[in-house]
mmCIF file of C-alpha atoms in Angstrom:
data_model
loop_
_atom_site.group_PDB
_atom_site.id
_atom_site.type_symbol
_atom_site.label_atom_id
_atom_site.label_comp_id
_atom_site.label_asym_id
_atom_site.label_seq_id
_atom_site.Cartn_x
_atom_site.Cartn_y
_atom_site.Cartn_z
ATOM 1 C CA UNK Y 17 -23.386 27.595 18.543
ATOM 2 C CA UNK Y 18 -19.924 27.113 18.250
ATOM 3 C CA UNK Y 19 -18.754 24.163 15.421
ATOM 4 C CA UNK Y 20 -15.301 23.068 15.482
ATOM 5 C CA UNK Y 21 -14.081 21.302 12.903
ATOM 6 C CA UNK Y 22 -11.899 18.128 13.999
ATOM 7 C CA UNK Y 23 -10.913 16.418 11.653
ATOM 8 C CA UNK Y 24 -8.789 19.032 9.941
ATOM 9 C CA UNK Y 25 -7.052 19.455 13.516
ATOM 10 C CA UNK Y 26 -6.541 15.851 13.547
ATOM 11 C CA UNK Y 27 -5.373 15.625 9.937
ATOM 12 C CA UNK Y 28 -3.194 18.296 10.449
ATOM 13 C CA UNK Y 29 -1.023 17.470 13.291
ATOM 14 C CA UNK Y 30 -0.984 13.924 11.525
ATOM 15 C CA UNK Y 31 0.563 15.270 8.114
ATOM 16 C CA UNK Y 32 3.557 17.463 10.344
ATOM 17 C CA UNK Y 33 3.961 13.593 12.676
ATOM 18 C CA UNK Y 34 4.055 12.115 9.297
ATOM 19 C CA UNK Y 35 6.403 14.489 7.571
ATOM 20 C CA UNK Y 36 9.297 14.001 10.360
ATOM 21 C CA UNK Y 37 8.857 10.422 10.397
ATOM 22 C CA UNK Y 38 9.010 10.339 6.736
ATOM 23 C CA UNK Y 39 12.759 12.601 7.570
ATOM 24 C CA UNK Y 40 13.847 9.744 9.796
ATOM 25 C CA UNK Y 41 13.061 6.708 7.515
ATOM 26 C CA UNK Y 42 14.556 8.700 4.287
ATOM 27 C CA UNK Y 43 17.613 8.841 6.705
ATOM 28 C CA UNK Y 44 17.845 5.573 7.824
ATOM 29 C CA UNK Y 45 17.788 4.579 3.898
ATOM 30 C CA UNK Y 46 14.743 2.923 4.754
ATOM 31 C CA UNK Y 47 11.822 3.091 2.046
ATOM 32 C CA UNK Y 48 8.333 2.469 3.814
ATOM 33 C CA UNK Y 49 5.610 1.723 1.399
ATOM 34 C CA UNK Y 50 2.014 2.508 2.488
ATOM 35 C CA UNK Y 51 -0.055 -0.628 0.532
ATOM 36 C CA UNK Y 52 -3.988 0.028 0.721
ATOM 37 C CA UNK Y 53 -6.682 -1.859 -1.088
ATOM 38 C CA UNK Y 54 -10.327 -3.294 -0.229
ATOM 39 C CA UNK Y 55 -10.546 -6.278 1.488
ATOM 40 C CA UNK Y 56 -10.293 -9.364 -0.431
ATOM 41 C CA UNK Y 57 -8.229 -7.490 -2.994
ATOM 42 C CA UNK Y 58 -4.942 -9.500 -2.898
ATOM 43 C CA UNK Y 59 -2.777 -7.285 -1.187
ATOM 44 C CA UNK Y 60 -0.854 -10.208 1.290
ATOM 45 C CA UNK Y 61 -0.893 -12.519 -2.006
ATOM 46 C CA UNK Y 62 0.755 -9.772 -4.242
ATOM 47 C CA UNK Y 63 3.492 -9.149 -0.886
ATOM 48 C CA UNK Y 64 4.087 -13.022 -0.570
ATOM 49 C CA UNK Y 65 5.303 -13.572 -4.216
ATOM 50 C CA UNK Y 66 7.103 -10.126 -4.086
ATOM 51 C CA UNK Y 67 8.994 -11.150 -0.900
ATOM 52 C CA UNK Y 68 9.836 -14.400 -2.425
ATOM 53 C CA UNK Y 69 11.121 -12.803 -5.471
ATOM 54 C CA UNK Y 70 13.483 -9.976 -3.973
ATOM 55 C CA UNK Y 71 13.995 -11.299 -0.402
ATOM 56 C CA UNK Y 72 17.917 -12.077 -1.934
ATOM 57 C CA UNK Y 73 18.266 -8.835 -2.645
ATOM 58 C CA UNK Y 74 16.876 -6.744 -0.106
ATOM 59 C CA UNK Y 75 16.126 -6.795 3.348
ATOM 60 C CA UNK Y 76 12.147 -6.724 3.840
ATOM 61 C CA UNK Y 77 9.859 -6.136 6.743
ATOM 62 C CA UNK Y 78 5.677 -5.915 6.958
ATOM 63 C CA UNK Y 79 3.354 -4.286 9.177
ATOM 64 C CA UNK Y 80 -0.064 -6.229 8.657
ATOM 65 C CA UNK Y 81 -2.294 -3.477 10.262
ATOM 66 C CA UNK Y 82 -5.882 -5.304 10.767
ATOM 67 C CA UNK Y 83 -9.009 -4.977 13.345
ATOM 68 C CA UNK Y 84 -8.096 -8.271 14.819
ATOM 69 C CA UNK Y 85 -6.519 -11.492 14.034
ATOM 70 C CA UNK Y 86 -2.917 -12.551 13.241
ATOM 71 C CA UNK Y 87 -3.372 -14.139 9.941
ATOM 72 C CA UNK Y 88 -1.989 -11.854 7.549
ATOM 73 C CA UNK Y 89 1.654 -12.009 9.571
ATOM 74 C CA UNK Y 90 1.834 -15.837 10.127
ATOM 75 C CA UNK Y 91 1.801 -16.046 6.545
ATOM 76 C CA UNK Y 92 4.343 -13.403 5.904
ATOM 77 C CA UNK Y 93 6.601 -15.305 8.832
ATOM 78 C CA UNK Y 94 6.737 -18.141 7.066
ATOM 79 C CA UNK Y 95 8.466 -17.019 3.825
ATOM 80 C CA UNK Y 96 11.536 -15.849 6.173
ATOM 81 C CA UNK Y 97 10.486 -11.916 6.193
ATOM 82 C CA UNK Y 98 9.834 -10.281 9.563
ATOM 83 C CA UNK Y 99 6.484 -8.985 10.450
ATOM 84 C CA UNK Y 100 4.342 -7.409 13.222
ATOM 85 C CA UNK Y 101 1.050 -7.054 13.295
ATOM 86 C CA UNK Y 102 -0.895 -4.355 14.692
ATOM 87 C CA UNK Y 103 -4.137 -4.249 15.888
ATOM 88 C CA UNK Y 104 -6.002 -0.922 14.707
ATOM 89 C CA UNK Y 105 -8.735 -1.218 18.133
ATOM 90 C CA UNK Y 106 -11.618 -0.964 15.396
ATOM 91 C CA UNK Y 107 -10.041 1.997 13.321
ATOM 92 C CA UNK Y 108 -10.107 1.791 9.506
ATOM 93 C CA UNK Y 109 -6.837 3.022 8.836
ATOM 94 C CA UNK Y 110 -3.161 3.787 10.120
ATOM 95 C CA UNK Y 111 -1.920 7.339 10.859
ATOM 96 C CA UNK Y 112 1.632 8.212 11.344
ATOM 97 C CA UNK Y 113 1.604 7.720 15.189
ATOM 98 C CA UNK Y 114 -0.009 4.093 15.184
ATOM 99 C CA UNK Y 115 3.033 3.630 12.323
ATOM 100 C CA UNK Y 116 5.917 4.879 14.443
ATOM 101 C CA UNK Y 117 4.920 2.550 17.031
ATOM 102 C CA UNK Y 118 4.466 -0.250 14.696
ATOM 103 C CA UNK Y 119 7.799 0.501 13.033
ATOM 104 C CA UNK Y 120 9.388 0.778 16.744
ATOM 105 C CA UNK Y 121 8.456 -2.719 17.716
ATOM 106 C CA UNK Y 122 9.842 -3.804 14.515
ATOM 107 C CA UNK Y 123 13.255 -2.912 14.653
ATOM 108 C CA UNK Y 124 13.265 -1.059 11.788
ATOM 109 C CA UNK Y 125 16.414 0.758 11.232
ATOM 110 C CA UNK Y 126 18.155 -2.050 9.255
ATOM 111 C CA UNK Y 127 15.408 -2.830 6.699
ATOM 112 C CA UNK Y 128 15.754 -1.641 3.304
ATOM 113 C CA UNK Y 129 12.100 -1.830 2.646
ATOM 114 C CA UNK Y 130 8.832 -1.879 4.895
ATOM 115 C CA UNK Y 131 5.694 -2.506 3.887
ATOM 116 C CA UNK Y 132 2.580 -1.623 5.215
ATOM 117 C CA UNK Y 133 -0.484 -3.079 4.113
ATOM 118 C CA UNK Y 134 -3.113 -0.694 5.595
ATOM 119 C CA UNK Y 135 -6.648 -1.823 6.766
ATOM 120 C CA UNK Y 136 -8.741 -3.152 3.966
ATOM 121 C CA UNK Y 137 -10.749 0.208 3.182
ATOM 122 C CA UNK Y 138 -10.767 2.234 0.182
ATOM 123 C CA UNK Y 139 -11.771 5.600 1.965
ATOM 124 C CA UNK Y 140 -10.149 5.860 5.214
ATOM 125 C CA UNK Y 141 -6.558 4.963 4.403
ATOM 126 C CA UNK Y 142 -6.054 7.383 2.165
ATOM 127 C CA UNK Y 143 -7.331 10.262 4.428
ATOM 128 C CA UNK Y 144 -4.412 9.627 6.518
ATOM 129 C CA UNK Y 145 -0.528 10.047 6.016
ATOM 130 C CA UNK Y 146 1.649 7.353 7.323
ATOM 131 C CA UNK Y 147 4.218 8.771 7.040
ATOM 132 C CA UNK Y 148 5.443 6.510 3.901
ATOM 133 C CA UNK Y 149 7.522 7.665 1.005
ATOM 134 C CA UNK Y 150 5.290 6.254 -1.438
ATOM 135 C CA UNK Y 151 1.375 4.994 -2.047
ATOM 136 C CA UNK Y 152 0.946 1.919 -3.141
ATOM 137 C CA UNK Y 153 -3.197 0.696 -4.167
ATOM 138 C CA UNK Y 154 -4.036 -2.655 -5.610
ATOM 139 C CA UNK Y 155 -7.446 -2.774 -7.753
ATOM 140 C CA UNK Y 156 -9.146 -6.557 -8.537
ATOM 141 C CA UNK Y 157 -10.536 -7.286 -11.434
ATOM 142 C CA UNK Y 158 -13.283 -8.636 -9.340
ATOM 143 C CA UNK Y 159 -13.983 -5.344 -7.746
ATOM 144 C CA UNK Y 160 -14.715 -3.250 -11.454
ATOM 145 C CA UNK Y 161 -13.175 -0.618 -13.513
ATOM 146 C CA UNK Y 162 -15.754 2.286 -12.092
ATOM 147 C CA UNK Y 163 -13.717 2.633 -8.602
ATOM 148 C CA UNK Y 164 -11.996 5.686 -9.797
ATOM 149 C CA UNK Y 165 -15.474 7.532 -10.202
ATOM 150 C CA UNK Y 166 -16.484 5.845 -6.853
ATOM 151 C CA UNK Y 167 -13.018 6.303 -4.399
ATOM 152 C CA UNK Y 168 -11.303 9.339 -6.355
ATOM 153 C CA UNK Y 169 -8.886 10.446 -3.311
ATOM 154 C CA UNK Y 170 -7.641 6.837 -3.004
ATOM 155 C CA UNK Y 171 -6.483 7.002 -6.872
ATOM 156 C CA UNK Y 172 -5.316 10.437 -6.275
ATOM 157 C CA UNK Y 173 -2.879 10.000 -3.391
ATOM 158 C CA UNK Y 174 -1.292 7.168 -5.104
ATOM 159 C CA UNK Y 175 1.714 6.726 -6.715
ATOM 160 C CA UNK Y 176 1.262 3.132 -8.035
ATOM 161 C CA UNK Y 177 -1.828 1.376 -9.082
ATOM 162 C CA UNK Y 178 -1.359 -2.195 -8.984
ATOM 163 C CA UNK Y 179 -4.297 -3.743 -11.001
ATOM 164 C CA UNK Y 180 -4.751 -7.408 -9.691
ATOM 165 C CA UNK Y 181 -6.361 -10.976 -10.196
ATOM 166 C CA UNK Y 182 -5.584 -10.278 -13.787
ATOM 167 C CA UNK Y 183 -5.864 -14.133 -14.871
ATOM 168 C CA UNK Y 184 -9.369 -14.100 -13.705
ATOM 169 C CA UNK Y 185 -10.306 -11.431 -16.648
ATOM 170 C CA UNK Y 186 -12.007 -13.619 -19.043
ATOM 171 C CA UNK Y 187 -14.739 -13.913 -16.259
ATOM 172 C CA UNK Y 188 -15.720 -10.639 -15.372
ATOM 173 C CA UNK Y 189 -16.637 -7.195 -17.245
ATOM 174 C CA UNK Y 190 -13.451 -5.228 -16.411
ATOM 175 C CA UNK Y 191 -12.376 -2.300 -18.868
ATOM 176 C CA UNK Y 192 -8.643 -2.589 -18.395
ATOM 177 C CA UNK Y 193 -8.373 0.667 -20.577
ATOM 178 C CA UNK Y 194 -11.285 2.476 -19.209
ATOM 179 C CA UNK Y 195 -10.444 1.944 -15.637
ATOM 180 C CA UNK Y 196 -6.613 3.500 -16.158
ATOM 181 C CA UNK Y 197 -8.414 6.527 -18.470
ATOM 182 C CA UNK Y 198 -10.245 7.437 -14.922
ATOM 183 C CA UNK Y 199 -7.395 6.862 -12.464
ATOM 184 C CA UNK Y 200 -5.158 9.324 -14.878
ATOM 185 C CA UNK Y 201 -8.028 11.604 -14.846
ATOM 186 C CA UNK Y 202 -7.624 12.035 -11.410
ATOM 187 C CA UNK Y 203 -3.713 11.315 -11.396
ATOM 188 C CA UNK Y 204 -1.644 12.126 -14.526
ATOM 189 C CA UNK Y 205 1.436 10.785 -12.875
ATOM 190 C CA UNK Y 206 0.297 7.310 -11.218
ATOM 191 C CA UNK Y 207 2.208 4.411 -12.569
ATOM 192 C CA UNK Y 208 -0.344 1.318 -13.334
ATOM 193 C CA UNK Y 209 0.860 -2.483 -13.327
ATOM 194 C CA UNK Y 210 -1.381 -5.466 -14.360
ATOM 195 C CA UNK Y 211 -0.551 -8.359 -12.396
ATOM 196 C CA UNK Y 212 -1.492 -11.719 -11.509
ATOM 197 C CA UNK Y 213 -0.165 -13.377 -8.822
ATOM 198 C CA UNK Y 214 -1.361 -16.503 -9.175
ATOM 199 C CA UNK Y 215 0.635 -17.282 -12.873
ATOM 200 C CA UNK Y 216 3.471 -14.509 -12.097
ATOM 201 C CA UNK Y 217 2.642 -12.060 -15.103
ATOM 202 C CA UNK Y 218 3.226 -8.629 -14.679
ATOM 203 C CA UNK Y 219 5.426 -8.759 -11.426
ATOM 204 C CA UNK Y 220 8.997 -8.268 -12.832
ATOM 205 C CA UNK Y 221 7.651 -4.737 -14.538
ATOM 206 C CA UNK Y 222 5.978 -4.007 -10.669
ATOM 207 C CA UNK Y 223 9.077 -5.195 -9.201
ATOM 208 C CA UNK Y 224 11.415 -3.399 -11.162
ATOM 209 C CA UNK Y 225 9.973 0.010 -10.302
ATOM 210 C CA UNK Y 226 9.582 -1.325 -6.413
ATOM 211 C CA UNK Y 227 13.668 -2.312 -6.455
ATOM 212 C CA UNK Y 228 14.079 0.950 -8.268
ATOM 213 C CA UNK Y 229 12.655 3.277 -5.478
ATOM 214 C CA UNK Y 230 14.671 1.140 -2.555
ATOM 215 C CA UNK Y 231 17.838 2.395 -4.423
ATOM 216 C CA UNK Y 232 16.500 5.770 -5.209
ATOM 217 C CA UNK Y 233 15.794 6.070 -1.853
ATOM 218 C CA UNK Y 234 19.065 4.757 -0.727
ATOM 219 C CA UNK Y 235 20.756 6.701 -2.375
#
């Protein structure tokens, strides 16, 4: 019996897709962020407050990626930021080729940041390379401090940890300290933000280092 092993075919012809379109964005001075997180997490809240906050600044674009539904874009829309949303067909994650045809229908050669907020999935998203210059995860306070021991690869592959629904602490049993012991276990070099996006706090310290890889990039 012969056993051949797909997914590392697949995975491997999407890292080299990935790696050239990563080539063409770095030339275009265009920083594409790949933002994954469960569902529920807060990852449209925490873009909607960062796109009001640095929309003066910079030009911004989203890819909502989702099973179905527009939702996630109309609200985007409204704040003045352009945004497309793509429809996975049931898959639990983007891959560089469903990106570059995302990114094509944008327009993107003008933006100086794109986000992509990835299906809601803590497993399958980061399997797959997008293509994106940086890794972006957001962690509720809701959700618990043991998802490092539970998703390791997610806190791995990222470069930013973005802990959320901070002002909802006081309710829940969340080890702030244990939870960024495990993801630097796994990641010496992640950066970690605490945020709430309801009241504000934490975003100019995630914002700073988000403005400061647009110009890094840039340049």
């Amino acid at each position: 019996m012969r056993i051949i092993e797909l997914k590392e075919t697949v995975t491997a012809s999407n890292d080299r897709d990935a790696e050239v379109l990563r080539g063409e964005l770095k030339a275009k001075g265009t920083l594409l962020v790949n933002l994954m997180a469960s569902p529920g997490a807060g990852k449209t809240t925490l873009l909607e407050r960062t796109i009001r906050d640095m929309k003066d600044r910079f030009e911004i674009a989203v890819m909502e990626a989702d099973v179905d539904s527009d939702v996630d874009a109309v609200r985007i829309e409204k704040l003045g930021a352009k945004a497309v949303q793509a429809h996975t067909g049931g898959m639990c994650h983007m891959d560089a080729g469903m990106t570059r045809r995302a990114l094509d229908e944008l327009g993107a050669d003008h933006f100086d940041l794109v986000v992509l907020e990835n299906v809601g999935n803590l497993i399958c998203p980061a399997e797959f390379d997008t293509g994106a210059q940086k890794r972006v995860m957001l962690l509720s306070v809701p959700e618990g401090d043991d998802k490092p021991l539970k998703y390791p690869l997610m806190f791995s592959v990222s470069d930013v940890l973005i802990l959320t629904k901070t002002d909802v602490a006081p309710y829940f049993d969340f080890d702030f300290e244990a939870c960024k012991r495990r993801a630097r276990q796994l990641n010496p070099n992640i950066e970690i933000f605490e945020v709430s996006a309801k009241t504000g706090d934490g975003f100019e310290a995630w914002e700073n280092w988000l403005a400061k890889a647009i110009e890094d990039n840039r340049a």
